[in-house]
Coordinates of C-alpha atoms and ligand atoms in Angstrom, one line a residue:
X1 CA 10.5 12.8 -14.5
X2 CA 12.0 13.9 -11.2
X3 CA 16.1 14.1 -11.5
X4 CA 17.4 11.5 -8.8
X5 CA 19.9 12.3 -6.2
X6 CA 23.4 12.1 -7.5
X7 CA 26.0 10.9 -6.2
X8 CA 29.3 10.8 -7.4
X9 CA 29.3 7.2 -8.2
X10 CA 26.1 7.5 -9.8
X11 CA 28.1 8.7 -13.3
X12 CA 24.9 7.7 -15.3
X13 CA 22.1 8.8 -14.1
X14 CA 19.0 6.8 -16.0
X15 CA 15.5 7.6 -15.5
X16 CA 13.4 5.0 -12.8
X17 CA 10.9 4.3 -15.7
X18 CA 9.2 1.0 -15.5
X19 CA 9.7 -1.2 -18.5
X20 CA 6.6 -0.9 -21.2
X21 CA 5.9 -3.9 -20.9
X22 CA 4.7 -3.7 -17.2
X23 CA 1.6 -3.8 -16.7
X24 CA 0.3 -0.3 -15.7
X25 CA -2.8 -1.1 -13.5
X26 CA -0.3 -2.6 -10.7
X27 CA 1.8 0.8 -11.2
X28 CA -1.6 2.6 -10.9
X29 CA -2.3 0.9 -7.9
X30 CA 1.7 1.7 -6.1
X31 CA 0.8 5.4 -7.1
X32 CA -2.6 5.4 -5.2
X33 CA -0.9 3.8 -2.5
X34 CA 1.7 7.0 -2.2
X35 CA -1.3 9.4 -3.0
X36 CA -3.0 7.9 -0.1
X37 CA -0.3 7.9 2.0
X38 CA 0.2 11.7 1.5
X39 CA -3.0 12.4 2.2
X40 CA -2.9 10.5 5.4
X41 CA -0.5 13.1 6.3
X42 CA -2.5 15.8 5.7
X43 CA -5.5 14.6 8.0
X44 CA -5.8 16.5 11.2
X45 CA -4.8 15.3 15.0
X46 CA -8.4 15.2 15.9
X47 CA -9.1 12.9 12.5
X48 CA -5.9 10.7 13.1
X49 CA -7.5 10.3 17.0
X50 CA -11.1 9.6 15.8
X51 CA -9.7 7.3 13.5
X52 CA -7.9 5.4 16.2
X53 CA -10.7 5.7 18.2
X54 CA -13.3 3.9 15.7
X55 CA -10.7 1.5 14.7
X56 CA -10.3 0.5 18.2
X57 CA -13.5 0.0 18.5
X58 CA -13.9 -2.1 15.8
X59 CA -11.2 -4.6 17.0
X60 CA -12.5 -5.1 20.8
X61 CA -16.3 -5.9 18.4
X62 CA -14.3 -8.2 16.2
X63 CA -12.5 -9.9 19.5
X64 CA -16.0 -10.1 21.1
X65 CA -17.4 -12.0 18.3
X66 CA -14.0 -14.4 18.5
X67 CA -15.1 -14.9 22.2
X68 CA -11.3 -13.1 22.7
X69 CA -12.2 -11.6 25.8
X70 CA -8.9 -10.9 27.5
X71 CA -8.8 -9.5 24.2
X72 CA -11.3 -7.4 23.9
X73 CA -10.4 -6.3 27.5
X74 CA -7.0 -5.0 26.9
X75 CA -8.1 -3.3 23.9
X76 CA -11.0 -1.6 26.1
X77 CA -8.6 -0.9 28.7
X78 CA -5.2 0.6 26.0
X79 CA -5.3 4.2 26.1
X80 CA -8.5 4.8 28.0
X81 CA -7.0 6.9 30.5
X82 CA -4.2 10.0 30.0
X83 CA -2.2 11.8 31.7
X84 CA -1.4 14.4 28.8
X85 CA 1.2 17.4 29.5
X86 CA 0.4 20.7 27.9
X87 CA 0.3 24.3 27.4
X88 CA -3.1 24.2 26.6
X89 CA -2.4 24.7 22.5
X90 CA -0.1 22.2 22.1
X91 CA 0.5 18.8 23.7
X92 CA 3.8 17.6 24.8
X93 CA 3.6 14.2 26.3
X94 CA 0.8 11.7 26.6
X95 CA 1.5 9.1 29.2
X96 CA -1.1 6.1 29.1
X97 CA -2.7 4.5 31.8
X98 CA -2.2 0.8 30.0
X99 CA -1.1 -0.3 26.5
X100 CA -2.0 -3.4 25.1
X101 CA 0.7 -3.9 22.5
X102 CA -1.9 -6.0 20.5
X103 CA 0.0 -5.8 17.1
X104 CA -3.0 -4.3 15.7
X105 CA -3.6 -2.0 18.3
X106 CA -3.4 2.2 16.3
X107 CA -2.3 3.6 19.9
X108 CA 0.5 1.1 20.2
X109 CA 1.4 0.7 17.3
X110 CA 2.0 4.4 17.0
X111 CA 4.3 3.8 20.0
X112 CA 5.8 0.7 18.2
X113 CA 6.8 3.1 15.1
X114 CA 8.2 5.4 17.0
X115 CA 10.6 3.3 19.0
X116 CA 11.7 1.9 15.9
X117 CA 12.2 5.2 14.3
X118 CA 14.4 6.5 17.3
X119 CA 16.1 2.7 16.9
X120 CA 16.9 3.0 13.7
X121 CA 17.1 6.6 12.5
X122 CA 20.4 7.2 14.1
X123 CA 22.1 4.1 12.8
X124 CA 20.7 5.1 8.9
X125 CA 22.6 8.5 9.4
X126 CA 25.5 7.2 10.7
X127 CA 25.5 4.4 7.8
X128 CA 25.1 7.3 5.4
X129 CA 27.8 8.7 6.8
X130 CA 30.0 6.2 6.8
X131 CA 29.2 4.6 3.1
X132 CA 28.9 5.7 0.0
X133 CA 25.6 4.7 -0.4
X134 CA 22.1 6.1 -1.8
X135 CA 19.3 5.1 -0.1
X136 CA 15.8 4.0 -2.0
X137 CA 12.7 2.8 -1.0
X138 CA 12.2 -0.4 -3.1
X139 CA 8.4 -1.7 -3.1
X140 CA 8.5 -5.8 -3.8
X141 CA 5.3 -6.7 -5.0
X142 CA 4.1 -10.9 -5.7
X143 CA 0.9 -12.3 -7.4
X144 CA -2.1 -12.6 -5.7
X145 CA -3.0 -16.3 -4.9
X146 CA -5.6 -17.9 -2.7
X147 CA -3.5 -18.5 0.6
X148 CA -3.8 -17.6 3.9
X149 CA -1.8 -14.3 4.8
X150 CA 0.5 -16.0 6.6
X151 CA 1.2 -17.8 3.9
X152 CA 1.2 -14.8 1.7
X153 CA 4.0 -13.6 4.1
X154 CA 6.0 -16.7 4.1
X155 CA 6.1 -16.5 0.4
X156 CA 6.8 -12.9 -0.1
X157 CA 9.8 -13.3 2.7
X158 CA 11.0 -16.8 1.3
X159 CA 11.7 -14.6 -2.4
X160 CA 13.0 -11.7 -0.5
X161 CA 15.9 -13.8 1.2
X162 CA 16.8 -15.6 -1.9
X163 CA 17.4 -12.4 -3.6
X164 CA 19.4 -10.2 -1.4
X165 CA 21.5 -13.6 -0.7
X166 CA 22.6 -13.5 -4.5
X167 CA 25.5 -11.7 -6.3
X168 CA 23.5 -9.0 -8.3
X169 CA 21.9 -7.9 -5.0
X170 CA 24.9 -7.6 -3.1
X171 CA 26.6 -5.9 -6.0
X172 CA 23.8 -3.1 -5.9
X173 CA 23.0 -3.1 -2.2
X174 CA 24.6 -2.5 1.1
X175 CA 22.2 -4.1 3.4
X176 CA 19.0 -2.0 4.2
X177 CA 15.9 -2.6 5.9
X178 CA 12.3 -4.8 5.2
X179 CA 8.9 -4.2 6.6
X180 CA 5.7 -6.2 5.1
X181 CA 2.8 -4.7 4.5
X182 CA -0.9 -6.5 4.2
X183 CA -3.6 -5.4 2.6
X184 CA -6.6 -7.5 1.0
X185 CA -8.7 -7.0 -2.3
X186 CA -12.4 -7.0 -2.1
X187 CA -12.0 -10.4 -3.6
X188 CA -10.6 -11.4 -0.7
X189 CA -6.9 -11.9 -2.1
X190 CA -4.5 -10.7 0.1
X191 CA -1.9 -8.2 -1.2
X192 CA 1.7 -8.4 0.5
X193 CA 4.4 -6.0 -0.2
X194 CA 7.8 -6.2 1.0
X195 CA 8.7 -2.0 1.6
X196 CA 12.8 -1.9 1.1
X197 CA 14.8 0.7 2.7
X198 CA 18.2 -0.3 0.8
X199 CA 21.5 1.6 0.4
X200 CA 22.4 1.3 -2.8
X201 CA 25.7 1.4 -3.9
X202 CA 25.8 2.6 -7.3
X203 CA 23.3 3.1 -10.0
X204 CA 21.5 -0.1 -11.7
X205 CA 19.3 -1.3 -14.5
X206 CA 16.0 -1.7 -12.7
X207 CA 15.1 -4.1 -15.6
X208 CA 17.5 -5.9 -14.1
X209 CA 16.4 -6.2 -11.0
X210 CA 12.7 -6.9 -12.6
X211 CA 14.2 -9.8 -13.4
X212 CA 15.9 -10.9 -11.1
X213 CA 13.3 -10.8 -8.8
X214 CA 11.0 -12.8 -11.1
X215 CA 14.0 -15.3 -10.9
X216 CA 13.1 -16.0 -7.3
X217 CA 9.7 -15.4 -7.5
X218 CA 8.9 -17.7 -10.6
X219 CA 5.8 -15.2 -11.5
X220 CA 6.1 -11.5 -10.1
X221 CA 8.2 -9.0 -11.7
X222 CA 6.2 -5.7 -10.4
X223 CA 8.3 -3.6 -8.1
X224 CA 8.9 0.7 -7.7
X225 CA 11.7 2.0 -6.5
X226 CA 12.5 5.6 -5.9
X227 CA 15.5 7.4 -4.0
X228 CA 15.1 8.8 -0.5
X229 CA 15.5 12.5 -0.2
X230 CA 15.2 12.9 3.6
X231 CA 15.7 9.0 5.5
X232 CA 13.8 10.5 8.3
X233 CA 11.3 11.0 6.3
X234 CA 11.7 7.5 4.3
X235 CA 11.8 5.8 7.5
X236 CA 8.3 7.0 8.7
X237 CA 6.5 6.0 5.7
X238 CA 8.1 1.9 5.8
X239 CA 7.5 1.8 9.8
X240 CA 4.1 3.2 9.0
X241 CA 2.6 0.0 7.3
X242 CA 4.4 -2.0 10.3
X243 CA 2.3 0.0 13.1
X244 CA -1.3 -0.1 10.7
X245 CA -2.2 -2.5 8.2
X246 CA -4.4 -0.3 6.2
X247 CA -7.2 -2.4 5.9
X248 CA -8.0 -3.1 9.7
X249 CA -11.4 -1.5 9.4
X250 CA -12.6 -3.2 6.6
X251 CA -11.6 -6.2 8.6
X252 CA -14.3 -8.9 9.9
X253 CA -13.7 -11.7 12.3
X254 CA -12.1 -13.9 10.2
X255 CA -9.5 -11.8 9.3
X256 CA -8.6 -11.2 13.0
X257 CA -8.8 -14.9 13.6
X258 CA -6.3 -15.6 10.8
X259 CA -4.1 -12.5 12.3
X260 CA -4.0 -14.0 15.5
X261 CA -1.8 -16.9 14.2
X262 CA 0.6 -13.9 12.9
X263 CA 1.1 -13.4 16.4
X264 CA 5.3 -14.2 16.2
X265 CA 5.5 -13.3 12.8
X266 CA 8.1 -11.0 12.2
X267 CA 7.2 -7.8 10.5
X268 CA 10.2 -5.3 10.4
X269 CA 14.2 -6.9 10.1
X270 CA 17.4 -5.6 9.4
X271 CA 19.5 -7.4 6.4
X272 CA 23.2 -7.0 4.9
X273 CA 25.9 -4.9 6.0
X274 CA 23.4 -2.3 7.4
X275 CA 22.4 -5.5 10.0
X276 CA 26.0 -6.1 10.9
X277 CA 26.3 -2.2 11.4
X278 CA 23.6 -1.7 13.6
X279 CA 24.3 -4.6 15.8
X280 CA 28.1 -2.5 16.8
X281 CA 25.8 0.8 16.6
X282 CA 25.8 2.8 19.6
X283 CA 24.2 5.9 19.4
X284 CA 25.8 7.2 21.9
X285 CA 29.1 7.9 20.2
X286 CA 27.1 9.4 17.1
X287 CA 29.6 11.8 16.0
X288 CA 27.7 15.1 16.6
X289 CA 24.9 14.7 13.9
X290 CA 22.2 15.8 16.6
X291 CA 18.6 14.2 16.3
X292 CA 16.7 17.4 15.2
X293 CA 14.2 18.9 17.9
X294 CA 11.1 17.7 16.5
X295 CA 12.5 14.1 17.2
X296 CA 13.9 14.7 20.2
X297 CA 12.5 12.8 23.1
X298 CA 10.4 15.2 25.4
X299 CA 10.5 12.2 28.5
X300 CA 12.3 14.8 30.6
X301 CA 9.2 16.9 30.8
X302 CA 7.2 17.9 33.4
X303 CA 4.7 20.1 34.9
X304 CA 5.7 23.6 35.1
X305 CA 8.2 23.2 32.5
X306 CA 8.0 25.7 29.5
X307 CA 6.2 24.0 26.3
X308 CA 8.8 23.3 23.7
X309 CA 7.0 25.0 21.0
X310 CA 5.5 27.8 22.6
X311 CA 7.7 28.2 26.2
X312 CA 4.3 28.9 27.9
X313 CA 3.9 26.7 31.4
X314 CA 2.8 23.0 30.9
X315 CA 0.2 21.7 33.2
X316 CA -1.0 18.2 34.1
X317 CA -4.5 17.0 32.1
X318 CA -6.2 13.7 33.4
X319 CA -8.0 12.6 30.2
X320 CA -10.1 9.9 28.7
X321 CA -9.7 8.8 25.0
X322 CA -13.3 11.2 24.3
X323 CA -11.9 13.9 25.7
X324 CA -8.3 14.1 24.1
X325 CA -10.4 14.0 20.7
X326 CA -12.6 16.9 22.2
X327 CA -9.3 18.5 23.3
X328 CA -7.8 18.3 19.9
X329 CA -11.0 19.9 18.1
X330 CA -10.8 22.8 20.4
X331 CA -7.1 23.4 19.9
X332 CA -7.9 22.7 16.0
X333 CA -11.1 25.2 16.3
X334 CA -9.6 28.0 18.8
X335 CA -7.4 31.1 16.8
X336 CA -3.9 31.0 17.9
X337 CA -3.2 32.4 21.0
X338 CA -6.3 31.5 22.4
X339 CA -6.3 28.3 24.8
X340 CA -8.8 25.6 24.1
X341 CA -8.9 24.2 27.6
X342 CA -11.8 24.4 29.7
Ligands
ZN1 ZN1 -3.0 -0.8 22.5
ZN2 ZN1 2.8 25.4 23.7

């Protein structure tokens, strides 16, 4: 078992182990989940755009068939032309011609993650900063019941405010943040998880808060929680399952219909003191903790401007979807040093 972070009110440090009596297959399947995820990482920028690419196309088939054709239009239309600043090995803007910010969108919600990483990532370091806090990432899981995922939601949510309203969650937790994510079983039983990014205050029982959350849930006592090493990193991985349910391509038109009614639903929120802090947050007066380069925004950029990675010239590429995949597969295939442009 991997030691935990310590800190110093953290006097006893207990092992995360679930309790034996849990059952393992759910475990199983929150251990896949992180596998997957980590090997999500690993794929390549011209995998991650072909991906997008086929899973856009998929949606604009799926609006088709729902006779969505503003729809399908936007989706069409999101990304299809780029204006991509680079050095000709590495890319350091893309600027769209359109984005659709369908919610299910990969382009956008890329974008969408991203914005709510530069929202939120300064006011988690500055939070750590200013508590004495830990922060995990807590995975709420619920039974599976025939429902609509909406409902699903509503249900999952409706458990979620009922615990971190009562005394043993505010005892152990100083506010965080919750993002759902959907997926579906080939039963057709939808999955919802509630992905926690809480502070926690001082080291707990997670027996306890098993139970606890079987209290408000009547029936589901699977959960993982595990502490964050690096919040930038944390942070990624929860805004990840706002910006792509996993499932999308296994989707059919049915499951776009139902999503559709999701339209307002709320899929990332702030809770606790960690709400009321990043209402009064303003990055601007972050005392000097510096947002490391590889998060820095590169907005300023233009042509002629030396690449950040490499200082060679950038230049100006008008692009369509096809061809930034092409042009990632010849940066991928080229030796270093050698530019893939033609
Ligand atoms: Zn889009
Ligand atoms: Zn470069």
């Amino acid at each position: 078992m991997k030691q935990v972070t310590l800190s110093t009110d953290f006097t006893k440090p207990q092992p995360l182990t679930v309790s034996p009596k849990a059952k393992t297959a759910s475990h199983t399947y929150l251990d896949n989940r992180v596998i997957k995820s980590q090997r999500e990482s690993k794929r390549t920028r011209s995998q991650m755009a072909r991906a997008r690419l086929q899973t856009k196309e998929h949606l604009t088939a799926l609006a088709g068939e729902l006779h969505e054709v503003e729809l399908a239009d936007k989706l069409r239309r999101c990304h299809s032309r780029l204006s991509v600043l680079t050095c000709g090995r590495h890319i350091a803007q893309i600027i769209p011609n359109f984005t659709c910010e369908f919610r299910l969108c990969p382009d956008c919600g890329r974008r969408r993650s991203r914005r709510l990483q530069n929202k939120y990532l300064p006011a988690m370091r500055a939070f750590l900063r200013h508590h004495h806090v830990t922060p995990v990432h807590l995975v709420l899981t619920q039974t599976h019941r025939k429902e609509t995922r909406k409902q699903s939601a509503k249900r999952i949510k409706d458990a979620f405010t009922k615990l971190h309203r009562n005394s043993f969650w505010k005892e152990f937790f100083k506010g965080g943040t919750w993002s759902l994510e959907f997926t579906k079983d080939k039963n057709g039983l939808h999955h919802t998880h509630l992905h926690i990014i809480g502070f926690r205050r001082k080291f707990f029982d997670i027996g306890l808060l098993r139970s606890e959350w079987l209290a408000v849930t009547g029936d589901s006592h699977v959960l993982n929680l595990k502490p964050i090493q690096d919040i930038a990193a944390g942070l990624r991985e929860v805004v990840k399952y706002v910006s792509k349910p996993l499932d999308i391509r296994r989707f059919g038109a049915d499951d776009l219909r139902e999503f559709l009614k999701l339209k307002k639903m709320q899929m990332f929120g702030t809770f606790g003191e960690f709400r009321d802090f990043c209402k009064g947050f303003d990055p601007s007066d972050n005392d000097g903790d510096e947002v490391s380069e590889s998060e820095s925004s590169s907005r300023d950029l233009t042509e002629g401007c030396a690449c950040p990675k490499c200082n060679a010239p950038l230049f100006d590429l008008r692009l369509s979807s096809d061809e930034l995949l092409r042009f990632y597969e010849g940066i991928e295939s080229s030796p270093p040093g050698k530019v893939g442009t033609s």
